[in-house]
Coordinates of C-alpha atoms and ligand atoms in Angstrom, one line a residue:
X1 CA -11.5 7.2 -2.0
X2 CA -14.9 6.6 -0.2
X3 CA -15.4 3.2 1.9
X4 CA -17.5 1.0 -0.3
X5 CA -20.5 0.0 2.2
X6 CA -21.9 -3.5 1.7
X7 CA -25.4 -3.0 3.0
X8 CA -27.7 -5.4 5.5
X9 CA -31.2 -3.9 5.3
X10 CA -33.3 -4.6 8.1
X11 CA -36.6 -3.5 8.7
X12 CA -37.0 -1.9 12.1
X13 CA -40.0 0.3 13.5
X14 CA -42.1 -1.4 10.9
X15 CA -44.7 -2.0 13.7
X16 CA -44.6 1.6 15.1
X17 CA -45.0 3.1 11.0
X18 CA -47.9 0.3 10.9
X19 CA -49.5 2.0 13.9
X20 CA -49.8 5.5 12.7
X21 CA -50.2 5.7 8.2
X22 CA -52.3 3.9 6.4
X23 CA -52.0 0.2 6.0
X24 CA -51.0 1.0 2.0
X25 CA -48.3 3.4 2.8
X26 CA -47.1 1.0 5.4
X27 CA -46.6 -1.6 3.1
X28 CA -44.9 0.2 0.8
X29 CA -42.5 2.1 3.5
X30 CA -41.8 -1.5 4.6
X31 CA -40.3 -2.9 1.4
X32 CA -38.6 0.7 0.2
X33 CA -35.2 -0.3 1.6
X34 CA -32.7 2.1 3.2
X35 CA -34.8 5.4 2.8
X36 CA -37.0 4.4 5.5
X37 CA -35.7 1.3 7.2
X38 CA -33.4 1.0 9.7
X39 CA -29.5 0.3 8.0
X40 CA -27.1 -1.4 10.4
X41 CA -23.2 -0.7 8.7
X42 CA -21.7 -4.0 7.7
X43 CA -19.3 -5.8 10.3
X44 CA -16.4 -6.0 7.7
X45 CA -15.1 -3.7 4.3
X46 CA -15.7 -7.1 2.2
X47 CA -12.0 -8.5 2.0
X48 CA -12.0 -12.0 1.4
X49 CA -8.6 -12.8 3.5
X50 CA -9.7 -11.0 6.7
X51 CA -13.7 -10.4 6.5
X52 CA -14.0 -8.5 9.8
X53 CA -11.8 -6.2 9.0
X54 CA -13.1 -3.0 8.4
X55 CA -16.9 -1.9 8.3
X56 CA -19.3 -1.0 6.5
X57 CA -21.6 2.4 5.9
X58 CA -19.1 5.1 7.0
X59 CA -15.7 6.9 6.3
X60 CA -13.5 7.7 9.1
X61 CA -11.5 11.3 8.4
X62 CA -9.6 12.0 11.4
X63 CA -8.7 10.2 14.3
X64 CA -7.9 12.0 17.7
X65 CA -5.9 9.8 19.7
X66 CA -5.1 10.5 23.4
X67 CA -3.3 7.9 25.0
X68 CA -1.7 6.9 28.2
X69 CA 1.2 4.4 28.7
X70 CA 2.7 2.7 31.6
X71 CA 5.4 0.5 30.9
X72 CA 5.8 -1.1 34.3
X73 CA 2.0 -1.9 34.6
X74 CA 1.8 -2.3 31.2
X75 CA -1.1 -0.5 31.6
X76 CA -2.9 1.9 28.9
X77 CA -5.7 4.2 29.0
X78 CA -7.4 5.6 25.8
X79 CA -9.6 8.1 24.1
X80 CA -10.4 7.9 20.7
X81 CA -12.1 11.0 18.7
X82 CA -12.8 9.5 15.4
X83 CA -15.0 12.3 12.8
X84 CA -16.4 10.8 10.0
X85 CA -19.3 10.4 7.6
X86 CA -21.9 8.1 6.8
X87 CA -22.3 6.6 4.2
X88 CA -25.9 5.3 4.3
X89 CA -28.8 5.6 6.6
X90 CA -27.4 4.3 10.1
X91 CA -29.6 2.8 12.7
X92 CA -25.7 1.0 13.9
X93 CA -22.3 0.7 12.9
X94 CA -19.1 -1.1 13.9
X95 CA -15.9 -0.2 15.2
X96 CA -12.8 -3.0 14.9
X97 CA -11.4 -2.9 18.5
X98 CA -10.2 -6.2 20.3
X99 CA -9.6 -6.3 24.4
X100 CA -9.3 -3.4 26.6
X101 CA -12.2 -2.4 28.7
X102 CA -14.8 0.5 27.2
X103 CA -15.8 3.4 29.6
X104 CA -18.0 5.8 27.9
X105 CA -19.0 5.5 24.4
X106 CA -20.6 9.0 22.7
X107 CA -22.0 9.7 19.4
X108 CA -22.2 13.6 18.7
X109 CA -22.3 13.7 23.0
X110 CA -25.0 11.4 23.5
X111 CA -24.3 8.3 25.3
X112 CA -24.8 5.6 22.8
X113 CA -25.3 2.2 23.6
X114 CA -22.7 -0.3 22.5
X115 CA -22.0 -4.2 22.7
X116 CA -19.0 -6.3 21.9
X117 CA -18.5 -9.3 19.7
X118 CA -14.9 -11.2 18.8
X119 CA -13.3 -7.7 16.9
X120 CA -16.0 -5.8 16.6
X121 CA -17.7 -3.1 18.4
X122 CA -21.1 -2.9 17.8
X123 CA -22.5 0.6 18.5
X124 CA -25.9 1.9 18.3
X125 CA -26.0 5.8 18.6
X126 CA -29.6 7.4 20.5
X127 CA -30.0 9.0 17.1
X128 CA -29.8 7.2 13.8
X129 CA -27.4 8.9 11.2
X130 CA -28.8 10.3 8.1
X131 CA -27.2 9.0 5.2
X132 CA -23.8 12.3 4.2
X133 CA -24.5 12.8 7.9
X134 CA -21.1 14.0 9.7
X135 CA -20.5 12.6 13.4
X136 CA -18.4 11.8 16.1
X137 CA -17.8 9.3 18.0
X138 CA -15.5 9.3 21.3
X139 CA -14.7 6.7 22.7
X140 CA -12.8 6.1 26.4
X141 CA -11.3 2.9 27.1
X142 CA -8.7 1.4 29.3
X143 CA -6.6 -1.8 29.8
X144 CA -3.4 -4.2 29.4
X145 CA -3.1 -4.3 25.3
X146 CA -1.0 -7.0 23.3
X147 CA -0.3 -8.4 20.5
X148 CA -2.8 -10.4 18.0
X149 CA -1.3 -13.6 16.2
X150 CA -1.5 -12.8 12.4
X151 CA -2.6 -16.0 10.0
X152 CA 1.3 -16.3 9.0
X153 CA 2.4 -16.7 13.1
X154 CA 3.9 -13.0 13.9
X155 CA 2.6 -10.9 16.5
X156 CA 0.8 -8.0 15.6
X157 CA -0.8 -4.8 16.9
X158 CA 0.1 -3.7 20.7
X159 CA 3.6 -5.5 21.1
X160 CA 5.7 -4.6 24.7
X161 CA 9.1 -4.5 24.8
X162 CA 11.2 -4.3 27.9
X163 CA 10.9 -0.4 27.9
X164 CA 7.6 0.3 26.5
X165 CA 6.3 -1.0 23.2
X166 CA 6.4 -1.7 19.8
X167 CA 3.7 -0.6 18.0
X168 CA 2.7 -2.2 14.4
X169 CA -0.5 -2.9 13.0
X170 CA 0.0 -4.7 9.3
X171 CA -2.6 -6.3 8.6
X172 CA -4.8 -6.4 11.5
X173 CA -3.3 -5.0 15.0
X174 CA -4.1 -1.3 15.2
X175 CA -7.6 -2.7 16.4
X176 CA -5.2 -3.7 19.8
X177 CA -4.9 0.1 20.8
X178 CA -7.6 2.0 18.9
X179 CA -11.1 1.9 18.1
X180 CA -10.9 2.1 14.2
X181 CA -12.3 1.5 10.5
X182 CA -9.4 -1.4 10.3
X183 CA -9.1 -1.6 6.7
X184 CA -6.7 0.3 4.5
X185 CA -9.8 1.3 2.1
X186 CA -10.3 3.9 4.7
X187 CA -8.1 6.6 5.4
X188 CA -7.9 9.8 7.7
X189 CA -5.7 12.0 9.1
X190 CA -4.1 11.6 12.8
X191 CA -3.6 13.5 15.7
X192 CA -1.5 12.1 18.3
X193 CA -1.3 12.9 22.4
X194 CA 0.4 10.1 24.1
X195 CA 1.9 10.5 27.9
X196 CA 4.4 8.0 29.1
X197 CA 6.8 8.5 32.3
X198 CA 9.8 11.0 31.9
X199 CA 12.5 9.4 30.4
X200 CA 10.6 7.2 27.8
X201 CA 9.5 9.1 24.4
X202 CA 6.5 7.9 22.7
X203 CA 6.6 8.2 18.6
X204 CA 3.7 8.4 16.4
X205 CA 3.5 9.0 12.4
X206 CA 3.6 12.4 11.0
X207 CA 5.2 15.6 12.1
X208 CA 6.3 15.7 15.7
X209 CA 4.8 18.7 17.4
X210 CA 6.5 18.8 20.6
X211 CA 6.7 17.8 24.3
X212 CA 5.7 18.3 27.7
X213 CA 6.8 17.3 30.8
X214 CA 5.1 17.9 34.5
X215 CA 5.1 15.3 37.5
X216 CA 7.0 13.0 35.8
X217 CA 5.0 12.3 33.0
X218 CA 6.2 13.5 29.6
X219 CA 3.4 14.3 26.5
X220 CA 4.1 14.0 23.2
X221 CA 2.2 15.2 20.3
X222 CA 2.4 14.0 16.8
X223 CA 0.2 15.2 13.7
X224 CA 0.2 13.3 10.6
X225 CA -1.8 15.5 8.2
X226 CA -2.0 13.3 4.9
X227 CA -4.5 10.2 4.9
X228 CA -3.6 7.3 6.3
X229 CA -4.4 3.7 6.8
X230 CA -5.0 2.4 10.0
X231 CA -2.5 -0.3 10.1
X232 CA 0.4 2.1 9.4
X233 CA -0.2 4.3 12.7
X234 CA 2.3 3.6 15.6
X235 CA 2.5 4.8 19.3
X236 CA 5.4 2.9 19.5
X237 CA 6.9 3.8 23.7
X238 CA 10.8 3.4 24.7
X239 CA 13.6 4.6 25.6
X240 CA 15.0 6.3 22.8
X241 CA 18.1 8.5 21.2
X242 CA 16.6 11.3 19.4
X243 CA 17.6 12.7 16.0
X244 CA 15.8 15.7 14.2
X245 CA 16.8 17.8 10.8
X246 CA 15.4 18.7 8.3
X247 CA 16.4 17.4 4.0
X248 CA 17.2 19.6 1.9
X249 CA 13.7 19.1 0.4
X250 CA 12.2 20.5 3.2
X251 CA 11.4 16.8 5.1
X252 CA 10.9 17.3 8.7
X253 CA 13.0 14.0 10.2
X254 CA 12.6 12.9 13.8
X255 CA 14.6 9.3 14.2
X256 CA 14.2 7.4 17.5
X257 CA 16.5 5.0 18.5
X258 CA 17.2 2.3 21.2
X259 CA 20.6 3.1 22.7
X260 CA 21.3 -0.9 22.3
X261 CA 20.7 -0.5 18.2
X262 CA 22.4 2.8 18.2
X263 CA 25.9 2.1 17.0
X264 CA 24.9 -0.4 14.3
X265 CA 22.2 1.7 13.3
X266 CA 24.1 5.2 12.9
X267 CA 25.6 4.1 9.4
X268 CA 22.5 3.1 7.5
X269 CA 20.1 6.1 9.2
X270 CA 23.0 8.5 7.9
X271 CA 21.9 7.2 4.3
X272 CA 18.1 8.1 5.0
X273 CA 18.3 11.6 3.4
X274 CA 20.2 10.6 0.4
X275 CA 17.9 7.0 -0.2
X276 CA 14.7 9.7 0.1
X277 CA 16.4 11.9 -2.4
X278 CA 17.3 8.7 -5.1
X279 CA 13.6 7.2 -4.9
X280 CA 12.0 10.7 -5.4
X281 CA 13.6 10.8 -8.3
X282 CA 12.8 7.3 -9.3
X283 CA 9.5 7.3 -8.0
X284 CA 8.5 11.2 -8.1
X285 CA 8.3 13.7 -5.1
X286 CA 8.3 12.2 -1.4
X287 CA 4.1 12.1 -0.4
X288 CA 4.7 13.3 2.9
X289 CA 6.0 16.5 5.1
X290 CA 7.0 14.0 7.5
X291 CA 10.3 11.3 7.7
X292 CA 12.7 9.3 10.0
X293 CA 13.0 6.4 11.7
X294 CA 12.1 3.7 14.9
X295 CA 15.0 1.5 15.2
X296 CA 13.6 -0.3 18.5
X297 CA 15.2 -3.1 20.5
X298 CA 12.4 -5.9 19.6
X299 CA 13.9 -9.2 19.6
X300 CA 10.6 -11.0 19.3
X301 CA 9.1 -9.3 16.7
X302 CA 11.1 -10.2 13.7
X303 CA 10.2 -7.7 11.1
X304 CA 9.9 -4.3 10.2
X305 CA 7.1 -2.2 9.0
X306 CA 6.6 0.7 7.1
X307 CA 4.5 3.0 9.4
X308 CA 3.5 5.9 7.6
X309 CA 6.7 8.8 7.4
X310 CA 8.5 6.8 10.0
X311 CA 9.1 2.9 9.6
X312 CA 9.7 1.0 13.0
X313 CA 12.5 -1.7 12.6
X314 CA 12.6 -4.6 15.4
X315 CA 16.2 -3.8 15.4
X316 CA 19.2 -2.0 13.6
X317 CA 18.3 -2.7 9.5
X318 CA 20.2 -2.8 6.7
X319 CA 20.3 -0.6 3.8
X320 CA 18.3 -2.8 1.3
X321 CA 15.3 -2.6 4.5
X322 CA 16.0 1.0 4.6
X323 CA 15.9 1.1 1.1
X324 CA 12.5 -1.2 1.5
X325 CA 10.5 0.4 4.0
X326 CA 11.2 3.7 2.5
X327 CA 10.1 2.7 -1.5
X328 CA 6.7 1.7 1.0
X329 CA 5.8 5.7 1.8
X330 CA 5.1 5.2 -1.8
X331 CA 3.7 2.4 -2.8
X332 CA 1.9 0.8 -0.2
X333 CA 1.2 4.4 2.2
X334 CA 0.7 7.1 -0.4
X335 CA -0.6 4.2 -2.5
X336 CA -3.2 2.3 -0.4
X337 CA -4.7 -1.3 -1.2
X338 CA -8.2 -1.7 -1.1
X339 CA -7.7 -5.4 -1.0
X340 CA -5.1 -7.6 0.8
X341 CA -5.0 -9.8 -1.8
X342 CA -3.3 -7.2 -4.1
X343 CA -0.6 -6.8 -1.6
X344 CA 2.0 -7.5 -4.4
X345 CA 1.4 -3.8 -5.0
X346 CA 2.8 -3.3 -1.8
X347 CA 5.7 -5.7 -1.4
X348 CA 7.0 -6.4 -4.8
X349 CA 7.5 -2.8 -5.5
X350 CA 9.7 -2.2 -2.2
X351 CA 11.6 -5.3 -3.4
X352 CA 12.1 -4.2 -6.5
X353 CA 13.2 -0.6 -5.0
X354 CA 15.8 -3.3 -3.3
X355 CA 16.9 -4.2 -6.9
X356 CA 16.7 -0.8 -8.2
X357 CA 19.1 0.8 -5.8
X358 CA 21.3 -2.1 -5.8
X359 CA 21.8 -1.7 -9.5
X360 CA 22.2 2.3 -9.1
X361 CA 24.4 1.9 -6.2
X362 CA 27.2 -0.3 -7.8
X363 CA 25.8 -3.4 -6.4
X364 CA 24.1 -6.2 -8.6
X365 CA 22.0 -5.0 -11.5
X366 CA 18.5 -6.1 -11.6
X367 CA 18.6 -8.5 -14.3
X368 CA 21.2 -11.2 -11.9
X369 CA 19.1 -10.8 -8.9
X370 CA 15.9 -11.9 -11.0
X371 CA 18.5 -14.5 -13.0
X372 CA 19.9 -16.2 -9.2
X373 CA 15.6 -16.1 -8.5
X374 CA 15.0 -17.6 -12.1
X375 CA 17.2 -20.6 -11.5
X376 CA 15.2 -21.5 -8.0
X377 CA 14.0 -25.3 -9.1
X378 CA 10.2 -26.0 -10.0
X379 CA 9.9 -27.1 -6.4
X380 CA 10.8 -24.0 -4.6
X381 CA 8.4 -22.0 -2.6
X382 CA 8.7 -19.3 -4.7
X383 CA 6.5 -20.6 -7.6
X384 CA 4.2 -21.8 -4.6
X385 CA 1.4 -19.4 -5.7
X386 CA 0.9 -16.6 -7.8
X387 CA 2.0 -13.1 -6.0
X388 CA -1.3 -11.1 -7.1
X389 CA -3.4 -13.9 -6.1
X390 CA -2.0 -15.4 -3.1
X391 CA -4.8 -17.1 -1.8
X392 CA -5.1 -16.2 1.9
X393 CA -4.1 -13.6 4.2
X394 CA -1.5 -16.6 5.5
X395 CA 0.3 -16.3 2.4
X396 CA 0.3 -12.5 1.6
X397 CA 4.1 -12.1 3.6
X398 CA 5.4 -14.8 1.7
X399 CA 7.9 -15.1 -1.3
X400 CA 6.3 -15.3 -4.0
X401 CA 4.7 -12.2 -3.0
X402 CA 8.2 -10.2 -2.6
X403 CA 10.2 -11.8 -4.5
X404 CA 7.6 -13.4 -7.8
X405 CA 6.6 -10.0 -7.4
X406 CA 9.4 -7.9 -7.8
X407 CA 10.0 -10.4 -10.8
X408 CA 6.9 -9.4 -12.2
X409 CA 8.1 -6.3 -12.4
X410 CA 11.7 -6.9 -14.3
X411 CA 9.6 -8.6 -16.8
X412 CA 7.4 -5.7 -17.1
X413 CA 11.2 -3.2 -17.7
X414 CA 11.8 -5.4 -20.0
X415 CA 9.1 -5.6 -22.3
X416 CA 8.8 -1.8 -22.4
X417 CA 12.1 -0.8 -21.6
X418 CA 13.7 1.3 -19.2
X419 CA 12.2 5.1 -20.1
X420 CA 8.6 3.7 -20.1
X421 CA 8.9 1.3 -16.9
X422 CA 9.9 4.3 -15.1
X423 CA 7.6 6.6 -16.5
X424 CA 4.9 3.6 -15.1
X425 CA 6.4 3.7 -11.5
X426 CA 5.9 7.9 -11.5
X427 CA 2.6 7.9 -12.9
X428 CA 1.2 5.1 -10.3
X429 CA 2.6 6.6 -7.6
X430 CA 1.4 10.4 -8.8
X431 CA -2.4 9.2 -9.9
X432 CA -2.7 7.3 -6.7
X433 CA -1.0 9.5 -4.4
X434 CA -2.6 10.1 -1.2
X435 CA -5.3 7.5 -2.5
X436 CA -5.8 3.9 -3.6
X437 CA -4.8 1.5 -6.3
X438 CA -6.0 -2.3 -7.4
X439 CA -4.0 -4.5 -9.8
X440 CA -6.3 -4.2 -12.5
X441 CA -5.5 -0.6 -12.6
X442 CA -2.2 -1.0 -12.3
X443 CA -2.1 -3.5 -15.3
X444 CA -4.2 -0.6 -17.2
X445 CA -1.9 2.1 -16.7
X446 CA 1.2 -0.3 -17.7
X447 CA -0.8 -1.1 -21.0
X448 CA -2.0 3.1 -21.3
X449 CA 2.3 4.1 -21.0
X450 CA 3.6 1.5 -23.0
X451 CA 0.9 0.7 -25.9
X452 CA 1.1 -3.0 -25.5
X453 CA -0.6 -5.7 -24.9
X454 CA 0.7 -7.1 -20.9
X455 CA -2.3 -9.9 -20.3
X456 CA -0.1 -12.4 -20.8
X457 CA 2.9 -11.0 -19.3
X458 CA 0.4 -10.4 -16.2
X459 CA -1.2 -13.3 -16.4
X460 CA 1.9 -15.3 -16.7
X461 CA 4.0 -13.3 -13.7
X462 CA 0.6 -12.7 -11.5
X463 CA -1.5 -14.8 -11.6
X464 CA -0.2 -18.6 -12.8
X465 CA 0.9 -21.3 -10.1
X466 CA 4.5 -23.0 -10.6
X467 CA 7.5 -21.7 -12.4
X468 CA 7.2 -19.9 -15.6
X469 CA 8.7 -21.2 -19.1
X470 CA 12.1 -19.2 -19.6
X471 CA 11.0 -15.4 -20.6
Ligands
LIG1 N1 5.1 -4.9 5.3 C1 6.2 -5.4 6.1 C2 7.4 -5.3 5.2 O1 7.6 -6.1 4.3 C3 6.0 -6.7 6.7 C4 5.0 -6.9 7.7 C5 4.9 -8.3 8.2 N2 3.9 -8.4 9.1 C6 3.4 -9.6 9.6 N3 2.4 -9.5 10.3 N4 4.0 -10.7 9.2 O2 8.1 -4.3 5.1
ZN2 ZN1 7.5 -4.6 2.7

């Protein structure tokens, strides 16, 4: 899906056109809008929780990342290739990208000029870019990276560890390391180049490609071929225990794991072929070529994430966050937001892919882990605000977004029953694949497979305030 471009007109060479046409066809080239004047891309994609996040007036489709790490120095250099499109008339544009130091900025090999401003890089290219006009932008940089503080108090983005780093970017961190469109309304494919000292591997998203190693320095290359958000890419640096096979499905696997989360970790990674199998066939066919695993050694992190084919966990998890992060490659990766707000779309489903398995696995069904949420008193933070509507990008981790959520979702299996509930889950995840979906849609193709009415069902599990009546 295309980046939806909010517009700032501004009028620039007016003088100059003034100078040269006749004063009527100056006055009318001056009020004709984006044809003839001057566009400058908007400094966010227009989400309401985080408003510079994004940008306006292009599309990013591939991002060429060549990176450098030093653990001991904790020092990174950069270069960023990113191809895209505009999407309007471009006079300037932004990039998100927060610290580190820029050292050559080029638009389609001319040196374009560029200023910087909180999050965003401001660049103006020598050229202005036709509106459908195709161009690249490299960008070199260089620098100490860490973490951003996300609204809800985790740390985000560039994160090192004692061996390297861990490398998350949900909701706002991949801006730390790369130059990027940082909203998950634009996605692109990924190629990956990162060198770190022998010894350490560096893991990216997507199929690993291989690995190099002269005066000490080892490269790794990644590609990850299917669109993805930017917030799902990792370059996450350590010292890790590698593990590559391939499913019987034809999944390429690479896991990489901390020696000091290795034994607690073998047991549930063993599972990863088999949970990949169960929620294809829940869910329909796996969306990537691409699988594994990051089971890093991050004490101060304190959550996992589901970076696109290979989740990174801040430690050894447990099945149901296997099971979690996995049910993401569907809905949440494959499936993009193009909102934070509708993040239930994200985290209720991998909650209720908790459930599911659970109740497949000879654990508890569905129906008693929604009854032990159900008898939560009135009070509880769980009815502290509705899951589709959460109200600011402080409250989109939160429980009633995971857990209200997932509710939301045993209420919808049981109003049309098992057969069509599924059938829901594989047609949201197969219409949307490799693209984007919004509640309202969602709700649509709920009421399209079942033939019922769901506004109040919806209305009642998404969007109300406090605890529900009894269903
Ligand atoms: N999406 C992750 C998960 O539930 C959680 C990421 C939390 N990030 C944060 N900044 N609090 O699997
Ligand atoms: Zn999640």
């Amino acid at each position: 899906m295309r980046q939806q471009s909010t517009r700032r007109v501004t009028v620039l060479g007016r003088k100059a056109v003034v100078g040269v046409v006749p004063v009527a066809v100056a006055a009318l080239l001056a009020t004709a809008g984006p044809a003839s004047a001057g566009t400058t891309g908007a400094s966010g994609a227009g989400d309401p929780y985080f408003p510079f996040a994004g940008n306006g007036g292009y599309h990013v489709s591939h991002y060429g990342l060549t990176l450098d790490y030093d653990p001991a120095s904790r020092h990174l250099t950069g270069k960023a290739v990113l191809t895209a499109r505009a999407t309007a008339r471009l006079t300037r544009f932004d990039l998100d990208l927060k610290g580190l130091k820029i050292t050559g900025l080029t638009v389609d090999r001319h040196k374009a000029a560029f200023r910087r401003s909180g999050q965003e890089l401001v660049v103006t290219p020598r050229h202005a870019l036709r509106e459908g006009q195709a161009f690249r932008v490299t960008v070199t940089y260089s620098g100490t990276p860490g973490p951003v503080t996300d609204p809800d108090g985790s740390l985000d983005g560039w994160i090192p560890t004692d061996d390297g780093a861990f490398v998350a970017g949900e909701p706002q961190g991949a801006m730390t390391w790369f130059p990027a469109d940082n909203h998950p309304k634009d996605k692109s494919s990924y190629d990956f180049t990162i060198t770190v000292p022998e010894g350490r591997a560096a893991v990216a998203n997507g199929v690993y490609l291989g690995r190099r190693t002269a005066h000490g320095r080892t490269t790794y290359r990644w590609r990850q071929s299917e669109p993805m958000a930017a917030y799902l890419a990792t370059a996450t640096v350590g010292k890790f225990k590698v593990e590559q096979y391939t499913t019987r499905d034809g999944i390429k696997v690479y896991n990489a794991v901390d020696p000091r989360e290795a034994a607690a970790a073998a047991p549930v990674l063993k599972k990863l072929p088999s949970v990949l199998e169960w929620e294809s066939k829940v869910f329909g066919p796996y969306p990537f070529r691409a699988a594994g695993a990051i089971v890093d050694h991050a004490p101060n992190v304190g959550y996992a994430l589901e970076t696109q084919t290979r989740p990174i966990y801040d430690a050894a998890p447990d099945l149901s966050t296997l099971v979690h992060e996995s049910a993401h490659q569907w809905f949440g990766d494959s499936v993009s937001l193009t909102s934070w707000k509708d993040i239930w779309l994200n985290e209720g489903f991998a909650t209720y892919a908790e459930w599911l398995y659970s109740e497949q696995h000879g654990g508890d069904s569905a129906q008693k882990t929604f009854d032990g949420l159900y008898a939560r008193p009135a009070g509880d933070d769980l009815w502290a605000y509705p899951p589709a509507d959460p109200g600011s990008g402080a409250n989109i981790f939160g429980t009633p977004v995971y857990a209200r959520g997932a509710m939301a979702l045993h209420e919808l299996r049981t109003a049309v029953g098992d057969r069509t509930f599924y059938r829901i889950l594989r047609a949201w995840a197969g219409e949307h694949r490799a693209g984007h979906g919004t509640t309202a849609q969602f709700e649509r193709l709920a009421e399209r497979e079942s033939g019922k009415n769901l506004d109040k069902l919806f209305k009642t599990w998404l969007y109300s305030t406090g605890k529900p009546n009894r269903p």
